[in-house]
Amino acid sequence: MTEFARRVEGVSISGIREVFEAAGEDAINLGLGQPDFPAPAHAREAATEAIAEGLADGYTGNKGIESLREAIAEKYARDQGVEVDPGDVIATAGGSEALHLAIEAHVDPGEEVIFPDPGFVSYDALTRLADGVPKPVELREDLTLDPATVEEAITDDTAAFVVNSPSNPTGAVAGEDDIREFARIADEHDVVCISDEVYERIVFDGAHHSPMEFAETDSVVTVGACSKTYSMTGWRLGWVQASNRRIERMLRVHQYMQACASAPAQFAAEAALTGPQDRVDEMVAAFEERRDVLLDGLEDAGLEVPTPTGAFYAMPKVPEGWVDEVIDSGVVVVPGDAFGVRGEGYARISYATGMEELKEAIEIMQDVTRRID
Ligand SMILES: Cc1ncc(COP(=O)(O)O)c(C=O)c1O
């Protein structure tokens, strides 16, 4: 009888789903990883126009339509001050596929991938699916990733390390000095830095920086997406950017796995990237306001919570039993250990939900904290 492949038996469905299943129907959901805002109208219109005009019926080029890749290149010139050749961009099915391409193209069986713990669930799973060896590393007390920790973890078998700023699940944003260091480490050790920047625009304090700004060799592979910035998770449109030789390798995986990203989504993404950006600014301002309310509420309850400076998550330290009790009381939060063993004792709270619901949830969480302490 055909057995299942070892690599697929080595990964399981994310613990986040289990939490959703445990929650009641009327629960307030602070477990979601997607913004609660509509996608920009001009993005939707661009897709429907492309469909109506028959422009989205066929395959696009494997890398995606030229005008979208030009828009992505312009984004890097504007935001990072880095000149990117549109030919060195592949449009993908979300940031998820971009991460997959980066790992598939660079990690041989038995090679190690270093990533933050707690960290986004895909890094571990994608490494295993590539028959690589996951090497989760601890964070600083403020939940940022210390470049020194990454450098110490590098061995002769290390193929790549992942930097994720702003971060899911911590909301931490790496400072410019750390980002500079990540670029140096990748250059000096000749190890690929996969920079997952899908939350790049959602920053409240300080500024987003990418290792691509500082690298002196082609050691950085950058992952981006419309998913969070434009509230377009369902459109499944992201991208990967790297040097031409790396893009050509990743294209081999993309070509056979996906052929091309969905054509209507590519038109929508181009419009999102090139159109008015005021919706993004409004969304980020709303997230910042909610973050402040949430932080105050958690701190009033006596919980220790590093100040998140980006994305839409907070990660307080919580007493034993807190997550289960909060879920039983009708608020969905995700246990920190769903993001790695070092996430134990934390909870991830998403504030991609309306202010009224958030305030209601804060009261419930405060109540639970009083009961448990
Ligand atoms: C850190 C991080 N990277 C990548 C992704 C994948 O994003 P996408 O929906 O574009 O595939 C997510 C989604 O939650 C994420 O949080």
Tab-separated table of C-alpha atoms and ligand atoms in Angstrom:
chain	number	residue	atom	x	y	z
A	1	MET	CA	0.000	0.000	0.000
A	2	THR	CA	1.209	3.468	-0.766
A	3	GLU	CA	2.260	5.263	2.422
A	4	PHE	CA	2.087	9.006	2.782
A	5	ALA	CA	5.331	10.852	2.176
A	6	ARG	CA	7.402	11.426	5.322
A	7	ARG	CA	7.662	15.122	4.594
A	8	VAL	CA	3.907	15.564	4.716
A	9	GLU	CA	3.551	13.396	7.816
A	10	GLY	CA	6.062	15.723	9.464
A	11	VAL	CA	3.764	18.742	9.379
A	12	SER	CA	0.378	19.247	10.963
A	13	ILE	CA	-2.462	21.703	10.471
A	14	SER	CA	-1.765	24.982	12.270
A	15	GLY	CA	-2.834	25.167	15.923
A	16	ILE	CA	-4.685	28.361	15.080
A	17	ARG	CA	-7.450	26.412	13.413
A	18	GLU	CA	-7.961	24.276	16.532
A	19	VAL	CA	-8.598	27.439	18.512
A	20	PHE	CA	-11.246	28.617	16.072
A	21	GLU	CA	-12.953	25.258	16.247
A	22	ALA	CA	-12.976	25.388	20.068
A	23	ALA	CA	-14.680	28.793	20.119
A	24	GLY	CA	-18.439	29.331	20.217
A	25	GLU	CA	-20.284	30.932	17.308
A	26	ASP	CA	-20.835	34.234	19.111
A	27	ALA	CA	-17.240	34.526	20.246
A	28	ILE	CA	-15.331	37.748	19.619
A	29	ASN	CA	-12.538	36.738	17.318
A	30	LEU	CA	-9.144	38.190	18.225
A	31	GLY	CA	-7.449	35.309	16.457
A	32	LEU	CA	-7.642	36.584	12.900
A	33	GLY	CA	-4.636	37.269	10.725
A	34	GLN	CA	-6.383	39.537	8.259
A	35	PRO	CA	-7.408	43.212	8.361
A	36	ASP	CA	-11.099	43.935	8.901
A	37	PHE	CA	-11.234	46.554	6.134
A	38	PRO	CA	-12.512	46.254	2.566
A	39	ALA	CA	-10.014	46.031	-0.272
A	40	PRO	CA	-9.603	49.372	-2.127
A	41	ALA	CA	-12.469	49.972	-4.574
A	42	HIS	CA	-10.018	50.830	-7.372
A	43	ALA	CA	-8.359	47.419	-6.955
A	44	ARG	CA	-11.668	45.615	-7.223
A	45	GLU	CA	-12.618	47.706	-10.254
A	46	ALA	CA	-9.337	47.011	-12.013
A	47	ALA	CA	-9.973	43.289	-11.692
A	48	THR	CA	-13.580	43.457	-12.886
A	49	GLU	CA	-12.572	45.674	-15.820
A	50	ALA	CA	-9.830	43.245	-16.789
A	51	ILE	CA	-12.325	40.393	-16.604
A	52	ALA	CA	-14.969	42.288	-18.625
A	53	GLU	CA	-12.441	43.203	-21.300
A	54	GLY	CA	-11.267	39.607	-21.580
A	55	LEU	CA	-7.755	40.448	-20.387
A	56	ALA	CA	-7.790	37.943	-17.545
A	57	ASP	CA	-8.865	34.757	-19.276
A	58	GLY	CA	-5.507	33.394	-20.281
A	59	TYR	CA	-2.271	32.505	-18.556
A	60	THR	CA	-0.062	35.498	-17.964
A	61	GLY	CA	3.708	35.197	-18.271
A	62	ASN	CA	5.062	32.898	-15.574
A	63	LYS	CA	6.489	35.826	-13.636
A	64	GLY	CA	3.265	37.807	-13.948
A	65	ILE	CA	2.161	40.753	-16.058
A	66	GLU	CA	4.891	43.275	-16.828
A	67	SER	CA	2.921	46.271	-15.516
A	68	LEU	CA	2.420	44.642	-12.104
A	69	ARG	CA	6.102	43.782	-11.798
A	70	GLU	CA	6.944	47.373	-12.792
A	71	ALA	CA	4.604	48.608	-10.026
A	72	ILE	CA	6.365	46.353	-7.510
A	73	ALA	CA	9.771	47.610	-8.687
A	74	GLU	CA	8.550	51.199	-8.307
A	75	LYS	CA	7.419	50.394	-4.783
A	76	TYR	CA	10.943	49.302	-3.863
A	77	ALA	CA	12.445	52.416	-5.464
A	78	ARG	CA	10.018	54.651	-3.545
A	79	ASP	CA	9.964	52.905	-0.154
A	80	GLN	CA	13.384	51.302	0.102
A	81	GLY	CA	15.374	53.464	-2.301
A	82	VAL	CA	16.494	50.292	-4.086
A	83	GLU	CA	16.527	49.889	-7.862
A	84	VAL	CA	14.868	46.614	-8.787
A	85	ASP	CA	14.585	45.149	-12.288
A	86	PRO	CA	10.933	44.158	-12.905
A	87	GLY	CA	12.383	41.003	-14.463
A	88	ASP	CA	13.627	40.038	-11.005
A	89	VAL	CA	10.153	39.818	-9.507
A	90	ILE	CA	7.730	36.887	-9.577
A	91	ALA	CA	4.056	37.496	-8.790
A	92	THR	CA	2.892	34.646	-6.551
A	93	ALA	CA	-0.215	33.218	-4.910
A	94	GLY	CA	0.196	35.378	-1.804
A	95	GLY	CA	3.224	35.755	0.408
A	96	SER	CA	2.715	32.086	1.247
A	97	GLU	CA	3.764	30.883	-2.190
A	98	ALA	CA	6.631	33.360	-2.235
A	99	LEU	CA	7.978	31.844	1.003
A	100	HIS	CA	7.566	28.384	-0.473
A	101	LEU	CA	9.532	29.318	-3.616
A	102	ALA	CA	12.313	30.889	-1.569
A	103	ILE	CA	12.723	27.799	0.593
A	104	GLU	CA	12.280	25.215	-2.175
A	105	ALA	CA	14.860	26.922	-4.356
A	106	HIS	CA	17.520	27.323	-1.661
A	107	VAL	CA	17.227	24.489	0.843
A	108	ASP	CA	18.634	21.027	0.119
A	109	PRO	CA	17.538	18.013	2.184
A	110	GLY	CA	19.220	18.152	5.590
A	111	GLU	CA	20.067	21.846	5.357
A	112	GLU	CA	18.995	24.172	8.131
A	113	VAL	CA	16.671	27.156	8.086
A	114	ILE	CA	16.888	29.540	11.043
A	115	PHE	CA	13.743	31.457	11.977
A	116	PRO	CA	12.244	33.315	14.939
A	117	ASP	CA	10.476	31.418	17.726
A	118	PRO	CA	7.743	32.403	18.276
A	119	GLY	CA	7.370	32.999	14.550
A	120	PHE	CA	4.935	32.675	11.671
A	121	VAL	CA	3.817	29.042	11.361
A	122	SER	CA	4.848	28.568	7.720
A	123	TYR	CA	8.612	28.824	8.287
A	124	ASP	CA	8.775	25.541	10.160
A	125	ALA	CA	6.305	23.709	7.912
A	126	LEU	CA	7.825	24.878	4.611
A	127	THR	CA	11.290	23.898	5.815
A	128	ARG	CA	10.034	20.403	6.620
A	129	LEU	CA	8.245	20.125	3.271
A	130	ALA	CA	11.586	20.868	1.606
A	131	ASP	CA	13.183	18.101	3.729
A	132	GLY	CA	15.175	20.796	5.490
A	133	VAL	CA	15.844	21.074	9.203
A	134	PRO	CA	13.982	23.794	11.123
A	135	LYS	CA	16.152	25.786	13.526
A	136	PRO	CA	13.900	28.037	15.580
A	137	VAL	CA	15.783	30.597	17.664
A	138	GLU	CA	14.707	32.602	20.687
A	139	LEU	CA	13.829	36.287	20.667
A	140	ARG	CA	14.938	39.121	22.923
A	141	GLU	CA	12.768	40.093	25.908
A	142	ASP	CA	11.135	42.767	23.723
A	143	LEU	CA	10.317	40.007	21.192
A	144	THR	CA	12.646	41.323	18.493
A	145	LEU	CA	15.101	38.966	16.776
A	146	ASP	CA	18.710	39.574	17.794
A	147	PRO	CA	21.095	39.350	14.815
A	148	ALA	CA	23.731	37.910	17.194
A	149	THR	CA	21.398	34.981	17.958
A	150	VAL	CA	21.047	34.299	14.245
A	151	GLU	CA	24.787	34.545	13.650
A	152	GLU	CA	25.529	32.122	16.504
A	153	ALA	CA	23.005	29.623	15.115
A	154	ILE	CA	24.634	29.525	11.660
A	155	THR	CA	26.528	26.324	10.885
A	156	ASP	CA	28.064	24.851	7.737
A	157	ASP	CA	24.639	23.328	7.060
A	158	THR	CA	22.669	26.556	7.203
A	159	ALA	CA	20.970	27.427	3.931
A	160	ALA	CA	18.854	30.380	5.029
A	161	PHE	CA	17.542	32.474	7.867
A	162	VAL	CA	14.193	34.238	7.990
A	163	VAL	CA	13.662	37.805	9.146
A	164	ASN	CA	10.060	38.920	9.608
A	165	SER	CA	9.582	42.598	10.361
A	166	PRO	CA	6.952	43.759	11.243
A	167	SER	CA	6.333	40.402	12.828
A	168	ASN	CA	3.521	37.950	13.149
A	169	PRO	CA	2.875	36.940	15.946
A	170	THR	CA	4.730	39.538	18.029
A	171	GLY	CA	4.004	42.868	16.315
A	172	ALA	CA	7.682	43.731	16.793
A	173	VAL	CA	9.476	45.886	14.223
A	174	ALA	CA	13.236	45.451	13.786
A	175	GLY	CA	15.338	48.580	14.133
A	176	GLU	CA	17.509	49.807	11.277
A	177	ASP	CA	20.715	48.654	13.014
A	178	ASP	CA	19.413	45.107	13.333
A	179	ILE	CA	18.304	45.047	9.712
A	180	ARG	CA	21.745	46.258	8.664
A	181	GLU	CA	23.244	43.436	10.707
A	182	PHE	CA	21.020	40.816	9.085
A	183	ALA	CA	22.261	41.975	5.689
A	184	ARG	CA	25.879	41.828	6.848
A	185	ILE	CA	25.414	38.324	8.302
A	186	ALA	CA	23.859	37.042	5.076
A	187	ASP	CA	26.674	38.589	3.032
A	188	GLU	CA	29.529	37.432	5.244
A	189	HIS	CA	28.292	33.896	5.840
A	190	ASP	CA	27.013	33.468	2.299
A	191	VAL	CA	23.650	32.367	3.689
A	192	VAL	CA	20.356	33.524	2.181
A	193	CYS	CA	18.294	35.980	4.211
A	194	ILE	CA	14.612	35.483	3.446
A	195	SER	CA	12.982	38.741	4.464
A	196	ASP	CA	9.249	38.337	4.984
A	197	GLU	CA	7.870	41.860	4.689
A	198	VAL	CA	4.168	41.240	4.186
A	199	TYR	CA	3.363	43.723	7.006
A	200	GLU	CA	5.811	46.352	5.712
A	201	ARG	CA	3.311	49.221	5.614
A	202	ILE	CA	1.777	48.578	9.027
A	203	VAL	CA	4.275	50.357	11.266
A	204	PHE	CA	3.342	52.804	14.064
A	205	ASP	CA	6.636	53.816	15.611
A	206	GLY	CA	9.883	54.061	13.693
A	207	ALA	CA	10.200	52.986	10.081
A	208	HIS	CA	10.241	49.775	8.107
A	209	HIS	CA	13.623	48.783	6.748
A	210	SER	CA	14.531	45.887	4.517
A	211	PRO	CA	17.838	43.996	4.439
A	212	MET	CA	17.744	44.551	0.657
A	213	GLU	CA	18.711	48.193	1.377
A	214	PHE	CA	21.993	47.176	2.983
A	215	ALA	CA	23.130	43.898	1.423
A	216	GLU	CA	26.289	44.124	-0.662
A	217	THR	CA	25.817	40.787	-2.384
A	218	ASP	CA	22.680	39.096	-3.690
A	219	SER	CA	22.083	37.377	-0.347
A	220	VAL	CA	18.583	38.754	0.289
A	221	VAL	CA	15.311	37.321	-0.998
A	222	THR	CA	12.392	39.633	-0.239
A	223	VAL	CA	8.801	38.494	0.144
A	224	GLY	CA	5.901	40.939	-0.147
A	225	ALA	CA	2.134	40.799	-0.617
A	226	CYS	CA	-1.024	42.820	-1.081
A	227	SER	CA	-2.693	40.673	1.572
A	228	LYS	CA	-2.207	42.791	4.683
A	229	THR	CA	-1.365	46.213	3.242
A	230	TYR	CA	-4.456	46.380	1.069
A	231	SER	CA	-6.646	43.975	3.008
A	232	MET	CA	-6.607	41.579	0.066
A	233	THR	CA	-5.930	38.214	1.713
A	234	GLY	CA	-8.543	36.478	-0.425
A	235	TRP	CA	-7.052	37.717	-3.681
A	236	ARG	CA	-3.936	35.597	-3.102
A	237	LEU	CA	-1.404	37.969	-4.561
A	238	GLY	CA	2.134	38.356	-3.341
A	239	TRP	CA	5.600	38.418	-4.832
A	240	VAL	CA	9.198	37.484	-4.382
A	241	GLN	CA	12.130	39.688	-5.341
A	242	ALA	CA	15.768	38.647	-5.567
A	243	SER	CA	18.760	38.641	-7.890
A	244	ASN	CA	18.186	37.276	-11.359
A	245	ARG	CA	19.945	33.960	-10.718
A	246	ARG	CA	17.785	33.354	-7.653
A	247	ILE	CA	14.591	34.430	-9.420
A	248	GLU	CA	15.346	32.074	-12.302
A	249	ARG	CA	15.660	29.158	-9.791
A	250	MET	CA	12.487	30.115	-7.951
A	251	LEU	CA	10.715	30.430	-11.293
A	252	ARG	CA	11.372	26.744	-11.949
A	253	VAL	CA	9.351	25.879	-8.862
A	254	HIS	CA	6.650	28.477	-9.585
A	255	GLN	CA	6.289	27.458	-13.232
A	256	TYR	CA	5.546	23.831	-12.447
A	257	MET	CA	3.575	24.424	-9.269
A	258	GLN	CA	1.473	27.388	-10.226
A	259	ALA	CA	2.171	28.420	-13.862
A	260	CYS	CA	1.246	32.015	-12.959
A	261	ALA	CA	-0.559	33.960	-10.272
A	262	SER	CA	-4.281	34.461	-10.843
A	263	ALA	CA	-4.679	37.009	-13.664
A	264	PRO	CA	-7.612	39.033	-12.186
A	265	ALA	CA	-5.699	39.303	-8.903
A	266	GLN	CA	-2.655	40.613	-10.742
A	267	PHE	CA	-4.678	43.467	-12.233
A	268	ALA	CA	-6.184	44.246	-8.824
A	269	ALA	CA	-2.732	44.247	-7.214
A	270	GLU	CA	-1.297	46.595	-9.805
A	271	ALA	CA	-4.127	49.058	-9.154
A	272	ALA	CA	-3.689	48.722	-5.385
A	273	LEU	CA	0.042	49.432	-5.640
A	274	THR	CA	-0.204	52.345	-8.063
A	275	GLY	CA	-3.496	53.915	-6.925
A	276	PRO	CA	-4.268	56.246	-3.992
A	277	GLN	CA	-2.732	55.062	-0.737
A	278	ASP	CA	-4.958	56.983	1.690
A	279	ARG	CA	-6.904	53.827	2.638
A	280	VAL	CA	-3.680	52.248	3.833
A	281	ASP	CA	-2.893	55.277	5.989
A	282	GLU	CA	-6.420	55.236	7.438
A	283	MET	CA	-6.168	51.535	8.236
A	284	VAL	CA	-2.786	51.939	9.919
A	285	ALA	CA	-4.126	54.879	11.982
A	286	ALA	CA	-7.084	52.725	13.085
A	287	PHE	CA	-4.759	49.874	14.044
A	288	GLU	CA	-2.582	52.237	16.062
A	289	GLU	CA	-5.581	53.549	17.988
A	290	ARG	CA	-6.706	50.007	18.748
A	291	ARG	CA	-3.209	48.960	19.753
A	292	ASP	CA	-3.122	51.756	22.328
A	293	VAL	CA	-6.516	50.782	23.749
A	294	LEU	CA	-5.519	47.107	23.888
A	295	LEU	CA	-2.152	47.836	25.510
A	296	ASP	CA	-3.779	50.017	28.165
A	297	GLY	CA	-6.374	47.324	28.831
A	298	LEU	CA	-3.831	44.512	29.130
A	299	GLU	CA	-1.511	46.589	31.308
A	300	ASP	CA	-4.412	47.626	33.554
A	301	ALA	CA	-5.086	43.934	34.038
A	302	GLY	CA	-1.486	43.558	35.214
A	303	LEU	CA	-0.245	41.653	32.166
A	304	GLU	CA	3.262	42.232	30.878
A	305	VAL	CA	3.188	43.048	27.177
A	306	PRO	CA	6.066	44.250	25.028
A	307	THR	CA	4.828	47.253	23.038
A	308	PRO	CA	4.086	46.080	19.506
A	309	THR	CA	5.141	48.704	16.978
A	310	GLY	CA	3.704	47.168	13.822
A	311	ALA	CA	1.367	44.607	12.219
A	312	PHE	CA	-1.869	44.110	14.194
A	313	TYR	CA	-0.893	41.729	16.960
A	314	ALA	CA	0.082	42.002	20.605
A	315	MET	CA	1.751	39.212	22.550
A	316	PRO	CA	1.347	39.473	26.310
A	317	LYS	CA	2.824	37.031	28.817
A	318	VAL	CA	-0.131	35.225	30.336
A	319	PRO	CA	-0.610	32.963	33.354
A	320	GLU	CA	-1.216	29.235	32.935
A	321	GLY	CA	-4.763	28.443	31.882
A	322	TRP	CA	-5.415	32.014	30.716
A	323	VAL	CA	-5.890	31.231	27.017
A	324	ASP	CA	-8.356	28.397	27.657
A	325	GLU	CA	-10.288	30.498	30.124
A	326	VAL	CA	-10.448	33.470	27.743
A	327	ILE	CA	-11.684	31.218	24.934
A	328	ASP	CA	-14.277	29.638	27.250
A	329	SER	CA	-15.415	33.156	28.141
A	330	GLY	CA	-16.125	33.935	24.486
A	331	VAL	CA	-12.974	35.609	23.160
A	332	VAL	CA	-10.767	33.826	20.644
A	333	VAL	CA	-7.041	34.364	21.142
A	334	VAL	CA	-4.238	32.086	19.974
A	335	PRO	CA	-1.898	30.336	22.431
A	336	GLY	CA	1.682	31.455	21.937
A	337	ASP	CA	2.949	27.902	21.526
A	338	ALA	CA	1.039	27.660	18.226
A	339	PHE	CA	3.998	29.744	16.931
A	340	GLY	CA	6.810	27.673	18.416
A	341	VAL	CA	7.851	26.163	21.741
A	342	ARG	CA	9.232	29.478	23.007
A	343	GLY	CA	5.801	30.998	22.522
A	344	GLU	CA	4.575	29.047	25.526
A	345	GLY	CA	3.338	31.345	28.292
A	346	TYR	CA	2.264	33.979	25.747
A	347	ALA	CA	-0.940	34.626	23.816
A	348	ARG	CA	-1.292	36.257	20.406
A	349	ILE	CA	-4.045	38.819	20.322
A	350	SER	CA	-5.051	40.232	16.952
A	351	TYR	CA	-6.729	43.623	16.949
A	352	ALA	CA	-8.011	43.355	13.401
A	353	THR	CA	-11.483	43.801	14.778
A	354	GLY	CA	-13.771	46.798	15.448
A	355	MET	CA	-13.147	49.054	18.453
A	356	GLU	CA	-16.421	48.203	20.212
A	357	GLU	CA	-15.779	44.470	20.023
A	358	LEU	CA	-12.212	45.012	21.067
A	359	LYS	CA	-13.286	46.934	24.173
A	360	GLU	CA	-15.769	44.229	25.060
A	361	ALA	CA	-13.065	41.591	24.636
A	362	ILE	CA	-10.649	43.595	26.790
A	363	GLU	CA	-13.157	43.615	29.644
A	364	ILE	CA	-13.518	39.844	29.375
A	365	MET	CA	-9.736	39.374	29.315
A	366	GLN	CA	-9.369	41.648	32.350
A	367	ASP	CA	-12.019	39.664	34.150
A	368	VAL	CA	-10.308	36.361	33.388
A	369	THR	CA	-6.951	37.737	34.504
A	370	ARG	CA	-8.431	38.815	37.862
A	371	ARG	CA	-10.036	35.399	38.319
A	372	ILE	CA	-6.861	33.473	37.477
A	373	ASP	CA	-4.356	35.535	39.498
B	1	LIG	C1	4.390	36.816	8.570
B	1	LIG	C2	3.521	36.350	7.473
B	1	LIG	N1	4.087	36.015	6.303
B	1	LIG	C3	3.355	35.573	5.257
B	1	LIG	C4	1.996	35.432	5.375
B	1	LIG	C5	1.238	34.884	4.197
B	1	LIG	O1	0.506	35.882	3.616
B	1	LIG	P1	-0.424	35.630	2.337
B	1	LIG	O2	-1.836	35.692	2.830
B	1	LIG	O3	-0.079	36.762	1.425
B	1	LIG	O4	-0.082	34.319	1.767
B	1	LIG	C6	1.351	35.750	6.574
B	1	LIG	C7	-0.101	35.561	6.730
B	1	LIG	O5	-0.653	35.561	7.809
B	1	LIG	C8	2.135	36.222	7.656
B	1	LIG	O6	1.581	36.559	8.814
